[in-house]
Coordinates of C-alpha atoms in Angstrom, one line a residue:
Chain A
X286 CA 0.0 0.0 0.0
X287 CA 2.1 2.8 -1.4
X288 CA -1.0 5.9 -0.7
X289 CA -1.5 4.8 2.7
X290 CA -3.6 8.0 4.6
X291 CA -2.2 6.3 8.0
X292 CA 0.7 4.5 8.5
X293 CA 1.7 2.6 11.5
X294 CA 5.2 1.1 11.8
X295 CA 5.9 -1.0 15.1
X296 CA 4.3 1.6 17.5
X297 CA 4.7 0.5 21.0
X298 CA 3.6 1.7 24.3
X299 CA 3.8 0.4 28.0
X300 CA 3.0 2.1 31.2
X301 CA 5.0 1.1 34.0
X302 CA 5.2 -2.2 34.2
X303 CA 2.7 -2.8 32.0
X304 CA 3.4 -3.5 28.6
X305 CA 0.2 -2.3 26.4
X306 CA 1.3 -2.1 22.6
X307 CA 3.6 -4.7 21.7
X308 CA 4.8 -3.2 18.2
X309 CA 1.6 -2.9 16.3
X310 CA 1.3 -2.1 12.2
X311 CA -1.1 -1.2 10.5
X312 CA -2.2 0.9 7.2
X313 CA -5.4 3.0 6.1
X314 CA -5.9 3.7 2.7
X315 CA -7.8 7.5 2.0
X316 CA -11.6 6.4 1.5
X317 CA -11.0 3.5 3.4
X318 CA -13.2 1.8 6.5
X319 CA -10.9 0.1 8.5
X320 CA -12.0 -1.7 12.0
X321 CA -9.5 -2.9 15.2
X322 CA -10.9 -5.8 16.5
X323 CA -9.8 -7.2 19.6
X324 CA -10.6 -8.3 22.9
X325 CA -11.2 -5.7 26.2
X326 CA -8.4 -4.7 27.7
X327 CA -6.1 -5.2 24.6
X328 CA -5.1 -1.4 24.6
X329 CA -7.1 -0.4 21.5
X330 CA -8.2 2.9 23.2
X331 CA -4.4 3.0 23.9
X332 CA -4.2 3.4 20.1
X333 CA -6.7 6.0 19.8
X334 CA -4.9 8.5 23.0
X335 CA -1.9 7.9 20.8
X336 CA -2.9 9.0 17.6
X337 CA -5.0 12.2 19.2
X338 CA -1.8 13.1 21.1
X339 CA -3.3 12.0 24.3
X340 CA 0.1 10.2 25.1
X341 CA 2.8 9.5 22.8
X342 CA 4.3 6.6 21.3
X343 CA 7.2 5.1 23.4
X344 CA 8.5 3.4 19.7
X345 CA 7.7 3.2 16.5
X346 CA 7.0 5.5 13.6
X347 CA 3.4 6.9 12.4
X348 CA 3.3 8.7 9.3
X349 CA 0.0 10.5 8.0
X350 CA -0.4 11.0 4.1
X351 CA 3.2 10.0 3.6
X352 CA 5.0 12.5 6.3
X353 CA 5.8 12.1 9.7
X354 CA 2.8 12.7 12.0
X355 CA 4.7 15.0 14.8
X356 CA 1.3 17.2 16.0
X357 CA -2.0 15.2 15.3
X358 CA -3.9 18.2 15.9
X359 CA -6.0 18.9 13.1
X360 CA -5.9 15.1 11.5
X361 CA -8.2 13.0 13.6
X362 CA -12.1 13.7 14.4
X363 CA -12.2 11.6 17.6
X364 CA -15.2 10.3 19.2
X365 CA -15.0 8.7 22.2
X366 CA -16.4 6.0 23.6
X367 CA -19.4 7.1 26.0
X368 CA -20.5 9.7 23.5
X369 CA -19.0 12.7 25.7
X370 CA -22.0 14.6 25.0
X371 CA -22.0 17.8 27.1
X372 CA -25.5 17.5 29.2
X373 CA -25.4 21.6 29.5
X374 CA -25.2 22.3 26.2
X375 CA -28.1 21.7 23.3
X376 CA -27.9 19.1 20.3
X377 CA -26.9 21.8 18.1
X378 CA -24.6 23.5 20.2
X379 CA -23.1 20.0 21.1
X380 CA -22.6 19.8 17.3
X381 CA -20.7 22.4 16.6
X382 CA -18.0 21.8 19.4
X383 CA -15.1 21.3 17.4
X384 CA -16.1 24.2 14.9
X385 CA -16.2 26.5 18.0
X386 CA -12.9 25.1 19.3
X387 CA -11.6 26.0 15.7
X388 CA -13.1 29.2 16.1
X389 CA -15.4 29.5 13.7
X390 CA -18.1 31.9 14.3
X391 CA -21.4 30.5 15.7
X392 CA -23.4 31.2 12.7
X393 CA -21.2 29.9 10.1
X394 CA -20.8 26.9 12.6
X395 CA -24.4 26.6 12.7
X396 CA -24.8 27.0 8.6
X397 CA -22.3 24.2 8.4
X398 CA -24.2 21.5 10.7
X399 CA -27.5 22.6 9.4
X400 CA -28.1 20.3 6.3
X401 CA -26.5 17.8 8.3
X402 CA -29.4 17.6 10.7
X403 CA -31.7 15.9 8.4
X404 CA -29.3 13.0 7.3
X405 CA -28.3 12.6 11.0
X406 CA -32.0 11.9 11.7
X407 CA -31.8 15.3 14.4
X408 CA -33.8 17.7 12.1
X409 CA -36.4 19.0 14.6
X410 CA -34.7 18.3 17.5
X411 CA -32.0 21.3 17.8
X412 CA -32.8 22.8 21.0
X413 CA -33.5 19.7 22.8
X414 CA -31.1 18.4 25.8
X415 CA -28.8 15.4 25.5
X416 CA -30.8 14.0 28.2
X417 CA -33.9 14.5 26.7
X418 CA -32.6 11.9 23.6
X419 CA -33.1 8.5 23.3
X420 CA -29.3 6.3 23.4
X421 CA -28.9 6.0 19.7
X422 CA -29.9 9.5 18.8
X423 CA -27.5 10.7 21.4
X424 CA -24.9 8.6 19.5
X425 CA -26.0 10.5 16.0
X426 CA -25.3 13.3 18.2
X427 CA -21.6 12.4 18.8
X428 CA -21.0 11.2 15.1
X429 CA -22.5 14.6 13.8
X430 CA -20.0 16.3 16.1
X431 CA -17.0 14.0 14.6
X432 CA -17.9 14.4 11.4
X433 CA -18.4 18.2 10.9
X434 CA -15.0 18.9 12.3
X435 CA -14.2 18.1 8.3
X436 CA -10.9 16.7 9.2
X437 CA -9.1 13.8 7.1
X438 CA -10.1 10.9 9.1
X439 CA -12.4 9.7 11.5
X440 CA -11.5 7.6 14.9
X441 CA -14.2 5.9 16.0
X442 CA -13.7 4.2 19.9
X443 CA -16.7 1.4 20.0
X444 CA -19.7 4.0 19.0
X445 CA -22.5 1.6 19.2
X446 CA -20.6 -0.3 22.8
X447 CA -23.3 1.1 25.4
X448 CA -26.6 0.7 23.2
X449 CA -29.0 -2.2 23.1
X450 CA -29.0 -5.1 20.4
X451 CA -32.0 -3.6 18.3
X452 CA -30.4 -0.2 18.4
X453 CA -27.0 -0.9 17.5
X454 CA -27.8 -2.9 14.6
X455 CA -29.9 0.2 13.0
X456 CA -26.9 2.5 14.0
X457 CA -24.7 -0.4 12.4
X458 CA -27.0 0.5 9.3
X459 CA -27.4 3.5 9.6
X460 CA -23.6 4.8 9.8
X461 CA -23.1 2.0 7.0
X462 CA -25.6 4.2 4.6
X463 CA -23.8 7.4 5.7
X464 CA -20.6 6.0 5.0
X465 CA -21.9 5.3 1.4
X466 CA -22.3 9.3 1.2
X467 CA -19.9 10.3 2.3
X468 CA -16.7 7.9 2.0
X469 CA -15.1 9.0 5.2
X470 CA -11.6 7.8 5.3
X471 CA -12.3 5.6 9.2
X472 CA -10.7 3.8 11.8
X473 CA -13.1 2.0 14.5
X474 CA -12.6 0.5 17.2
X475 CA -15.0 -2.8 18.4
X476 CA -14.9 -6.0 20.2
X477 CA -18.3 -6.7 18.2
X478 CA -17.5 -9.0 15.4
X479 CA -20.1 -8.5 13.2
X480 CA -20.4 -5.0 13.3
X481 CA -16.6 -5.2 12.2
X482 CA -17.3 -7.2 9.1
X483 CA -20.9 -5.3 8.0
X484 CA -19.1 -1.9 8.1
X485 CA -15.6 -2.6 7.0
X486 CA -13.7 -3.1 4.4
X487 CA -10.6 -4.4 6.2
X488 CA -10.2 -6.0 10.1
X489 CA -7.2 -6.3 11.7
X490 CA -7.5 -8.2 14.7
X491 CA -5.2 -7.7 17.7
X492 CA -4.3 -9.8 20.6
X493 CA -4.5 -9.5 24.4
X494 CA -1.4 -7.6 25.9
X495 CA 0.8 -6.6 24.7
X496 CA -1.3 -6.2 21.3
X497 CA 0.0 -7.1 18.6
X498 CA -2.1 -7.6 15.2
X499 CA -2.3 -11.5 14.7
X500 CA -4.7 -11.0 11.6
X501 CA -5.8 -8.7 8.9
X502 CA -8.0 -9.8 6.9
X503 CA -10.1 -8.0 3.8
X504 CA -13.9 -8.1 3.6
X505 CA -14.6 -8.3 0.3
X506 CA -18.7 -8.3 0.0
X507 CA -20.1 -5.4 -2.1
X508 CA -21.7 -2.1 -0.8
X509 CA -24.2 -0.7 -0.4
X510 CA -24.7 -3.6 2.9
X511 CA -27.9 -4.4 4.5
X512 CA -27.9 -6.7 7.4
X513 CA -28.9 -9.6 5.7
X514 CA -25.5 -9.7 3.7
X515 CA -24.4 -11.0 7.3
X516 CA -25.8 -13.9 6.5
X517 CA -24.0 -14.7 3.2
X518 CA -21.4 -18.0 2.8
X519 CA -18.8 -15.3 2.2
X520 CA -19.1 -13.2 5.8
X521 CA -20.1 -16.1 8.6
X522 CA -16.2 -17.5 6.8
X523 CA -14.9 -13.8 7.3
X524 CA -17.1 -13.9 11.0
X525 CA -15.7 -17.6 11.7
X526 CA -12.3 -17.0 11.3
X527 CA -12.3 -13.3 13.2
X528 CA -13.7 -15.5 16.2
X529 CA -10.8 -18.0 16.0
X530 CA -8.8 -15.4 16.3
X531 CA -10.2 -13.4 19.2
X532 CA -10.6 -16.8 21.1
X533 CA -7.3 -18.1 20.1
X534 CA -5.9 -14.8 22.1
X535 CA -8.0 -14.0 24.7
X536 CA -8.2 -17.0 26.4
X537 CA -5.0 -18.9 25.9
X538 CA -6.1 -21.2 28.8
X539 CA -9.0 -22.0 27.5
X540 CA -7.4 -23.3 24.1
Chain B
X124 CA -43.1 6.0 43.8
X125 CA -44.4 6.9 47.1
X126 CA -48.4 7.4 47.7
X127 CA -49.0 10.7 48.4
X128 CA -52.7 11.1 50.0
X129 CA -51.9 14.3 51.3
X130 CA -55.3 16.7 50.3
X131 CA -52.8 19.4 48.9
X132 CA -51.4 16.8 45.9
X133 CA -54.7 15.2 45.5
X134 CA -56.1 19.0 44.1
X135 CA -52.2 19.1 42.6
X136 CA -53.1 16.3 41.0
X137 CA -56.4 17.9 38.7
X138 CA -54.0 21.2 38.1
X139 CA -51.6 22.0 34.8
X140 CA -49.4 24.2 33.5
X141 CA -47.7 26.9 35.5
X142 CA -50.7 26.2 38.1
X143 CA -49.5 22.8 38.3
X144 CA -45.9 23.8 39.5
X145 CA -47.1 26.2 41.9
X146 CA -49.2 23.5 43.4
X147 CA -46.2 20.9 43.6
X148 CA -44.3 23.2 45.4
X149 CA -46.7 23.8 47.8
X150 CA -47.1 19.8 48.0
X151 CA -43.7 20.1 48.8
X152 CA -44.0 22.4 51.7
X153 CA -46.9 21.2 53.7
X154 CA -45.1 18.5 55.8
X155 CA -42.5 21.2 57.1
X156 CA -45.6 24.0 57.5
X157 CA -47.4 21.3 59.7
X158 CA -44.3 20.5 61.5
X159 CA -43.5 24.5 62.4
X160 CA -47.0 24.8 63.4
X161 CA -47.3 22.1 65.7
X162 CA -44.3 23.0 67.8
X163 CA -45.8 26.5 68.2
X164 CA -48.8 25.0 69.6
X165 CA -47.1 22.9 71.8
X166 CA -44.6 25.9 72.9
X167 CA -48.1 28.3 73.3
X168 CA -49.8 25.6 75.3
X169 CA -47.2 24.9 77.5
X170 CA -46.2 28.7 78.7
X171 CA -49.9 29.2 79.5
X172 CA -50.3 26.2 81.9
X173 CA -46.6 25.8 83.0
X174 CA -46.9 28.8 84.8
X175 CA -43.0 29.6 83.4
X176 CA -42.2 33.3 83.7
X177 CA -42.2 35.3 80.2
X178 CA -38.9 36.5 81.4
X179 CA -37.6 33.1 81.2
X180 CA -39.7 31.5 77.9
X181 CA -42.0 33.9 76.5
X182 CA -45.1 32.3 74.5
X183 CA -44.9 32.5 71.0
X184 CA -48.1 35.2 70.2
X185 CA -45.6 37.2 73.1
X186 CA -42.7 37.3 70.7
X187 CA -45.0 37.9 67.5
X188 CA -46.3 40.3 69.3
X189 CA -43.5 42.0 70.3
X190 CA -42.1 41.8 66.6
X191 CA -45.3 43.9 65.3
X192 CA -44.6 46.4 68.1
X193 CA -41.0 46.6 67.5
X194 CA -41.0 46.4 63.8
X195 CA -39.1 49.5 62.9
X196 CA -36.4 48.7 65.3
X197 CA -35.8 45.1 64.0
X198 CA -36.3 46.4 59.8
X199 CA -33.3 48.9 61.4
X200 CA -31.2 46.5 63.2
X201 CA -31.8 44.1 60.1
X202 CA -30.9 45.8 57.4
X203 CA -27.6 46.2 58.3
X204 CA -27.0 42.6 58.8
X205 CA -28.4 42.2 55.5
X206 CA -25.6 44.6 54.1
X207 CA -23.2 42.5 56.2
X208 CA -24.2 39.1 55.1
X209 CA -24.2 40.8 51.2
X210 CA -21.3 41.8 50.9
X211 CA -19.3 39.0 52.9
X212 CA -20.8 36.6 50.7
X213 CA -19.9 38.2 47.5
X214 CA -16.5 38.9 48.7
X215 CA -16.2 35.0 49.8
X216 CA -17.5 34.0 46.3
X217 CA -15.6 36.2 44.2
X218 CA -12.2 35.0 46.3
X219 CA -12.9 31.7 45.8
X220 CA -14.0 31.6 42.4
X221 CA -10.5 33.2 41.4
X222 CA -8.6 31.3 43.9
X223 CA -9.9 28.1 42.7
X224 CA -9.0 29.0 39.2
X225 CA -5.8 29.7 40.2
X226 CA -5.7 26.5 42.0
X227 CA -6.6 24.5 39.2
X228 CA -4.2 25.6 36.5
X229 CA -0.8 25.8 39.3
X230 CA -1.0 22.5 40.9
X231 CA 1.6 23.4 43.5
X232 CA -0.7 26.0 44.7
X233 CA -3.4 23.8 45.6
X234 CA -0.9 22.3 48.2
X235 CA -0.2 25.1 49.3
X236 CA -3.4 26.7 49.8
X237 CA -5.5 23.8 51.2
X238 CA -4.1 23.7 54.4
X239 CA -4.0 27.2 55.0
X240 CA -7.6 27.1 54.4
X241 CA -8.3 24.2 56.4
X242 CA -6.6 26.2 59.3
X243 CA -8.7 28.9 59.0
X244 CA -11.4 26.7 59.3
X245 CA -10.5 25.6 62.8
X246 CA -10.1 28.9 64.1
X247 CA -13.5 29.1 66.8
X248 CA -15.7 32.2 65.6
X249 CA -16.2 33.0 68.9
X250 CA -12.4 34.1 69.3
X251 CA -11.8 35.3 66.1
X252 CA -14.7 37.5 65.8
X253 CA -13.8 40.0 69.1
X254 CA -10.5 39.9 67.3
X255 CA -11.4 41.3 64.1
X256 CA -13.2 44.0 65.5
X257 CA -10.5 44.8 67.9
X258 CA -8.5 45.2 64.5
X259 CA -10.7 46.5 62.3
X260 CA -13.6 48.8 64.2
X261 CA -17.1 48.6 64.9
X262 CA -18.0 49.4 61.4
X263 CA -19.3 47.0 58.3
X264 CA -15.3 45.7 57.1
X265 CA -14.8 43.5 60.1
X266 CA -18.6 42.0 59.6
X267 CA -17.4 41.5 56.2
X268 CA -14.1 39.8 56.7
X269 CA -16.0 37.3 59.2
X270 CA -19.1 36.6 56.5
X271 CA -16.2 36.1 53.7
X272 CA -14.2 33.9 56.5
X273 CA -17.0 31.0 57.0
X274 CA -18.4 31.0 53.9
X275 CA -15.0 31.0 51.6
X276 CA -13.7 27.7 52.3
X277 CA -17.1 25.7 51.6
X278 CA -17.3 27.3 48.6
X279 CA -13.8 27.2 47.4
X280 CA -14.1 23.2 48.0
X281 CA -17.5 23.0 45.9
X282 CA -15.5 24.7 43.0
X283 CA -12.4 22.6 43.2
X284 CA -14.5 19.3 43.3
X285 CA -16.3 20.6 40.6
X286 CA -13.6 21.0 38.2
X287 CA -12.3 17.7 39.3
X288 CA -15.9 16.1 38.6
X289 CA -15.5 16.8 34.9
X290 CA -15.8 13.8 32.3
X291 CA -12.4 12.5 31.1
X292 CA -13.4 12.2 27.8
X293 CA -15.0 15.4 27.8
X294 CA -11.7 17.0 28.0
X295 CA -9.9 14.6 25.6
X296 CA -12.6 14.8 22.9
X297 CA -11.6 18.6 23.6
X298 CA -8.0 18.3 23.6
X299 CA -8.6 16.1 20.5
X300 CA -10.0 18.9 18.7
X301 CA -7.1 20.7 19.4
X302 CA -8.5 22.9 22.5
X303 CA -6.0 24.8 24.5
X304 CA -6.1 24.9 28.8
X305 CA -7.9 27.3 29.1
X306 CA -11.3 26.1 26.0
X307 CA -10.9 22.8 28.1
X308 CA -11.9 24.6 30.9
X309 CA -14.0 27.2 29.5
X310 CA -16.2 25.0 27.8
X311 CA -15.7 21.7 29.8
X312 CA -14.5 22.7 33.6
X313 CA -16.3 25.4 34.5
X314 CA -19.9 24.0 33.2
X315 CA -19.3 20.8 34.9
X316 CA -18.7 22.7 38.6
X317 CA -21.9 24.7 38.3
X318 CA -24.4 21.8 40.3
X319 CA -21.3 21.9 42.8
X320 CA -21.2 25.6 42.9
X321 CA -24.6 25.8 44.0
X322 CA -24.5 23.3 46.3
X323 CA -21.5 25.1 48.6
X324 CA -23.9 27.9 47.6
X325 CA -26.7 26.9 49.8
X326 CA -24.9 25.5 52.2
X327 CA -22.7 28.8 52.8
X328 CA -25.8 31.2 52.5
X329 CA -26.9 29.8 55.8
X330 CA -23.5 30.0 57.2
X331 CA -23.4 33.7 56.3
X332 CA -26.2 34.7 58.3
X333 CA -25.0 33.6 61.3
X334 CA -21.4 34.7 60.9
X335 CA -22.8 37.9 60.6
X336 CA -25.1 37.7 63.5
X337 CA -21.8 36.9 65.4
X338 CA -19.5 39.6 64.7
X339 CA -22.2 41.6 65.2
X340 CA -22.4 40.3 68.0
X341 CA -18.9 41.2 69.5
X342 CA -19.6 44.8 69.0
X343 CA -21.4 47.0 66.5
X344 CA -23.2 49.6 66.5
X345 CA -26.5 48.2 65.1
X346 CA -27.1 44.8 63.6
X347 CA -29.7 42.1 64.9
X348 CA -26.5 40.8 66.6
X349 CA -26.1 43.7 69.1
X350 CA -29.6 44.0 68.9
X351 CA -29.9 40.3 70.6
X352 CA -27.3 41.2 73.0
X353 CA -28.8 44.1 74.7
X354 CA -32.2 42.4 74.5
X355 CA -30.6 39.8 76.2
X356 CA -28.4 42.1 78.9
X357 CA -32.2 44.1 79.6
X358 CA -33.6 40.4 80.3
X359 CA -35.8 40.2 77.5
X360 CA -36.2 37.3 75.6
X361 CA -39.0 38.0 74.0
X362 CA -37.1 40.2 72.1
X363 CA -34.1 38.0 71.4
X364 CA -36.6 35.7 69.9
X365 CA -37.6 38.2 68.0
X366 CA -34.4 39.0 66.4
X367 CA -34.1 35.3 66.4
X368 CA -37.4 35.1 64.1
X369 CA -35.5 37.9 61.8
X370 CA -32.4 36.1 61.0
X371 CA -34.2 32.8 60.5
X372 CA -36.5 34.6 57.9
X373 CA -33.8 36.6 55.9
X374 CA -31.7 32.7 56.0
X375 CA -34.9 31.6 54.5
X376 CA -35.8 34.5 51.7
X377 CA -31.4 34.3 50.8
X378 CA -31.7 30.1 50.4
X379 CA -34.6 30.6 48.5
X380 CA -32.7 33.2 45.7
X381 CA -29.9 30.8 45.7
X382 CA -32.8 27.6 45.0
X383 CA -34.5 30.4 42.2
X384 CA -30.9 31.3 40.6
X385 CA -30.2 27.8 40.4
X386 CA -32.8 26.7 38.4
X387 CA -32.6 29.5 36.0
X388 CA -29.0 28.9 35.7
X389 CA -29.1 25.2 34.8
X390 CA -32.3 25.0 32.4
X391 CA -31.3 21.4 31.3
X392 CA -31.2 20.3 34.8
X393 CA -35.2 21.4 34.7
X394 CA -35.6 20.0 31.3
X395 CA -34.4 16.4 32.7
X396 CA -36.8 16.9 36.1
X397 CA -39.4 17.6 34.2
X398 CA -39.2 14.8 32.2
X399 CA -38.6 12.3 34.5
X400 CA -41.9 13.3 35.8

């Protein structure tokens, strides 16, 4: 992969005595939806605080379009697990928090989300309250506040982890739809294997500490996805072999 | 859930609207209204038959009558308490809003501060206050100084905690979007100490009251403090209780501003009441 948008070369990290990343590489192509699978605790969200300048590397080399990535700012839309909504501030207001960090001025800010609002499924409800928003709108929320930010890629720490069965999978096809639209170049973060394989187009799976990706491996079913491609010979192979892997790591006992 | 079969939230209960909030707060009320009242009662009943002197516990209808007669002179002796208890709390809160920020952006300043303030919180009123007036005079400054002295550190905690309540990923999601210190705690710190603020709000407003009543207390030249003290010196309870019935009331009126900015301060705090409703 010679145009890689994000390139990860042996990064490492450990805290203390614990060892976290154990050398980890791994590319994403502009356009691309990539997903880290791998099981709790594995340091993915170790990944993410390194590549928004959370915490730095303690090896390895990251470059971003082809340069070395020294300040992140301005790269990465994060959006963090629990969707960090804040509960004092409106939907739209919410919305517009990175714009306002940027400083641009509230109206232009507001102009920008606005035609947003109806894809996001938010049209009409503007001047509500986070807490007055049901647990996948409140996620559409966070995404909408990612997304506007219009920077060059998305990171994306396990949206859909808090919300029920029924609700992630419609989020799952939801954000599938939007990512039709809009091609966002992504990098998520799951320990939900089949919300891995509907939304992306490459897995890499990584093992317990220290991670380390033990597999990549392409997901080559056509787009646009509805949930009942799940079911096709071609994904429960993909699904199967993801779960070996997870299992082969996670539980070593076990095996 | 509890069942409420009080008569006030059964007619709550057919009311909407602005009508209907009105009516829940009166809901709200009754237990404490019938609790005051019955200890009056009580009090009333037993300085009739008791044959105790008034000198010693004066019935109630005494005191509220002595209140009507004395009315100017307590509105007199209450206003400048009032002025006292004012200005001492906005001093107090204004200190410790700015200390606390300075606190949370210099680290080492926060231990070195703390137990400095915790001293000063261990200092008894009732030495300290003759004190400050020795220094300072018989006029409003010392009243001030002690107000600002009892309320500060309550308040200064609230804020601190506050800060310190903030969601983590609040601040990286900010930091990720490439906020500086001081956005992260514009936008992320400072909103998420507000429900603190008011709490050490409330709780100080009460506190400020009665620190002014004190260094009133150890000499000034009116206040409901000094008023109590000669009432007291000319064996006259009835008027003590009085000026007792004063300070409780402007405590009261003060909470309640501090309940009433509260809510119109934190409009998604009502939102989420309301709907939980």
């Amino acid at each position: 992969m010679s145009a890689s948008r994000l390139s990860l070369r042996h990064v490492a990290k450990r805290f203390g005595a614990l060892d976290v990343l154990g050398g980890i590489n791994l590319d994403v192509a502009p356009g691309e939806f990539v997903s880290i699978l791998g099981p709790s605790g594995s340091g993915k969200s170790t990944l993410f605080q390194i590549l928004t300048g959370a915490t730095t590397p303690g090896a390895g080399t990251i470059a971003f379009d082809g340069a070395e990535l020294t300040d992140p700012a301005g790269k990465f839309a994060f959006m963090p697990q629990r969707d960090a909504l804040m509960p004092w501030r409106r939907v739209i207001d919410n919305a517009v928090l990175g714009l306002e960090v940027q400083g641009v001025p509230r109206r232009e800010a507001h102009r920008r989300v606005a035609p947003l609002l109806e894809q996001f499924g938010l049209a009409g409800f503007e001047q509500h309250y986070p807490s007055q928003l049901s647990g996948g709108m409140r996620q559409r929320v966070a995404l909408l506040r990612t997304v506007v930010q219009d920077r060059q890629m998305l990171l994306l720490d396990e949206p859909f982890g808090a919300l029920d069965a029924l609700t992630r999978t419609s989020m799952q096809q939801w954000l599938e739809r939007m990512w039709e639209r809009h091609r966002w170049t992504a990098l998520l973060i799951t320990h939900d294997v089949r919300e891995a394989v509907f939304l992306s187009d490459r897995i890499y799976v990584l093992s317990a500490r220290p991670a380390r990706v033990i597999r990549e491996i392409a997901v080559p079913l056509g787009r646009p996805r509805t949930v009942r491609d799940l079911s096709a010979p071609e994904a429960t192979r993909i699904e199967a072999e993801l779960l070996d892997a997870l299992l082969g790591s996670a539980s070593p006992e076990l095996a | 859930m509890l069942v409420d079969y009080s008569p006030v939230s059964r007619i709550v209960g057919r009311l909407t609207g602005p009508g209907k909030r009105l009516g829940v707060a009166i809901g709200a009320a009754w237990p404490a209204t019938v609790l005051v009242v019955a200890i009056i009662l009580v009090w009333e009943f037993y300085t009739r038959h008791s044959g105790i002197k008034p000198t010693t516990l004066p019935a109630p209808s005494r005191v509220l009558q002595q209140i009507i007669e004395n009315r100017q002179a307590l509105i007199d002796n209450a206003l400048p308490t009032i002025a006292a208890t004012l200005s001492g709390f906005a001093l107090s809160v204004a200190s410790a809003f700015i200390s606390s920020i300075l606190v949370d952006f210099v680290r080492p300043l926060r231990r070195a501060l703390f137990p400095v303030f915790i001293i000063s919180q261990t200092l008894p009123l009732v030495a300290i206050a003759p004190l400050v007036v020795l220094w300072f005079g018989f006029g409003l400054l010392p009243k001030i100084l002690l107000v600002a002295l009892v309320t500060f550190f309550p308040m200064m905690v609230a804020l601190v905690q506050g800060y310190d309540s903030t969601d983590k990923d609040m601040e990286w999601l900010l930091r990720s979007m490439g906020a500086t210190r001081a956005q992260v705690f514009l936008k992320a710190r400072l909103p998420s100490a507000i429900p603190f603020f008011f709490t050490g709000l409330r709780i100080s407003i009460t506190y400020a009251v009665v620190g002014a009543i004190f260094a009133e207390y150890s000499g000034a030249a009116k206040g409901l403090g000094i008023y109590m003290l000669s009432a007291k010196n000319n064996f006259r309870p009835d008027l003590v209780l009085a000026a007792v019935f004063c300070s409780a009331l402007i405590t009261l009126v003060l909470f309640g501003c501090t309940v009433l900015i509260e809510r119109l301060s934190m409009p998604w705090e009502q939102v989420r009441k309301d709907d939980r409703k």
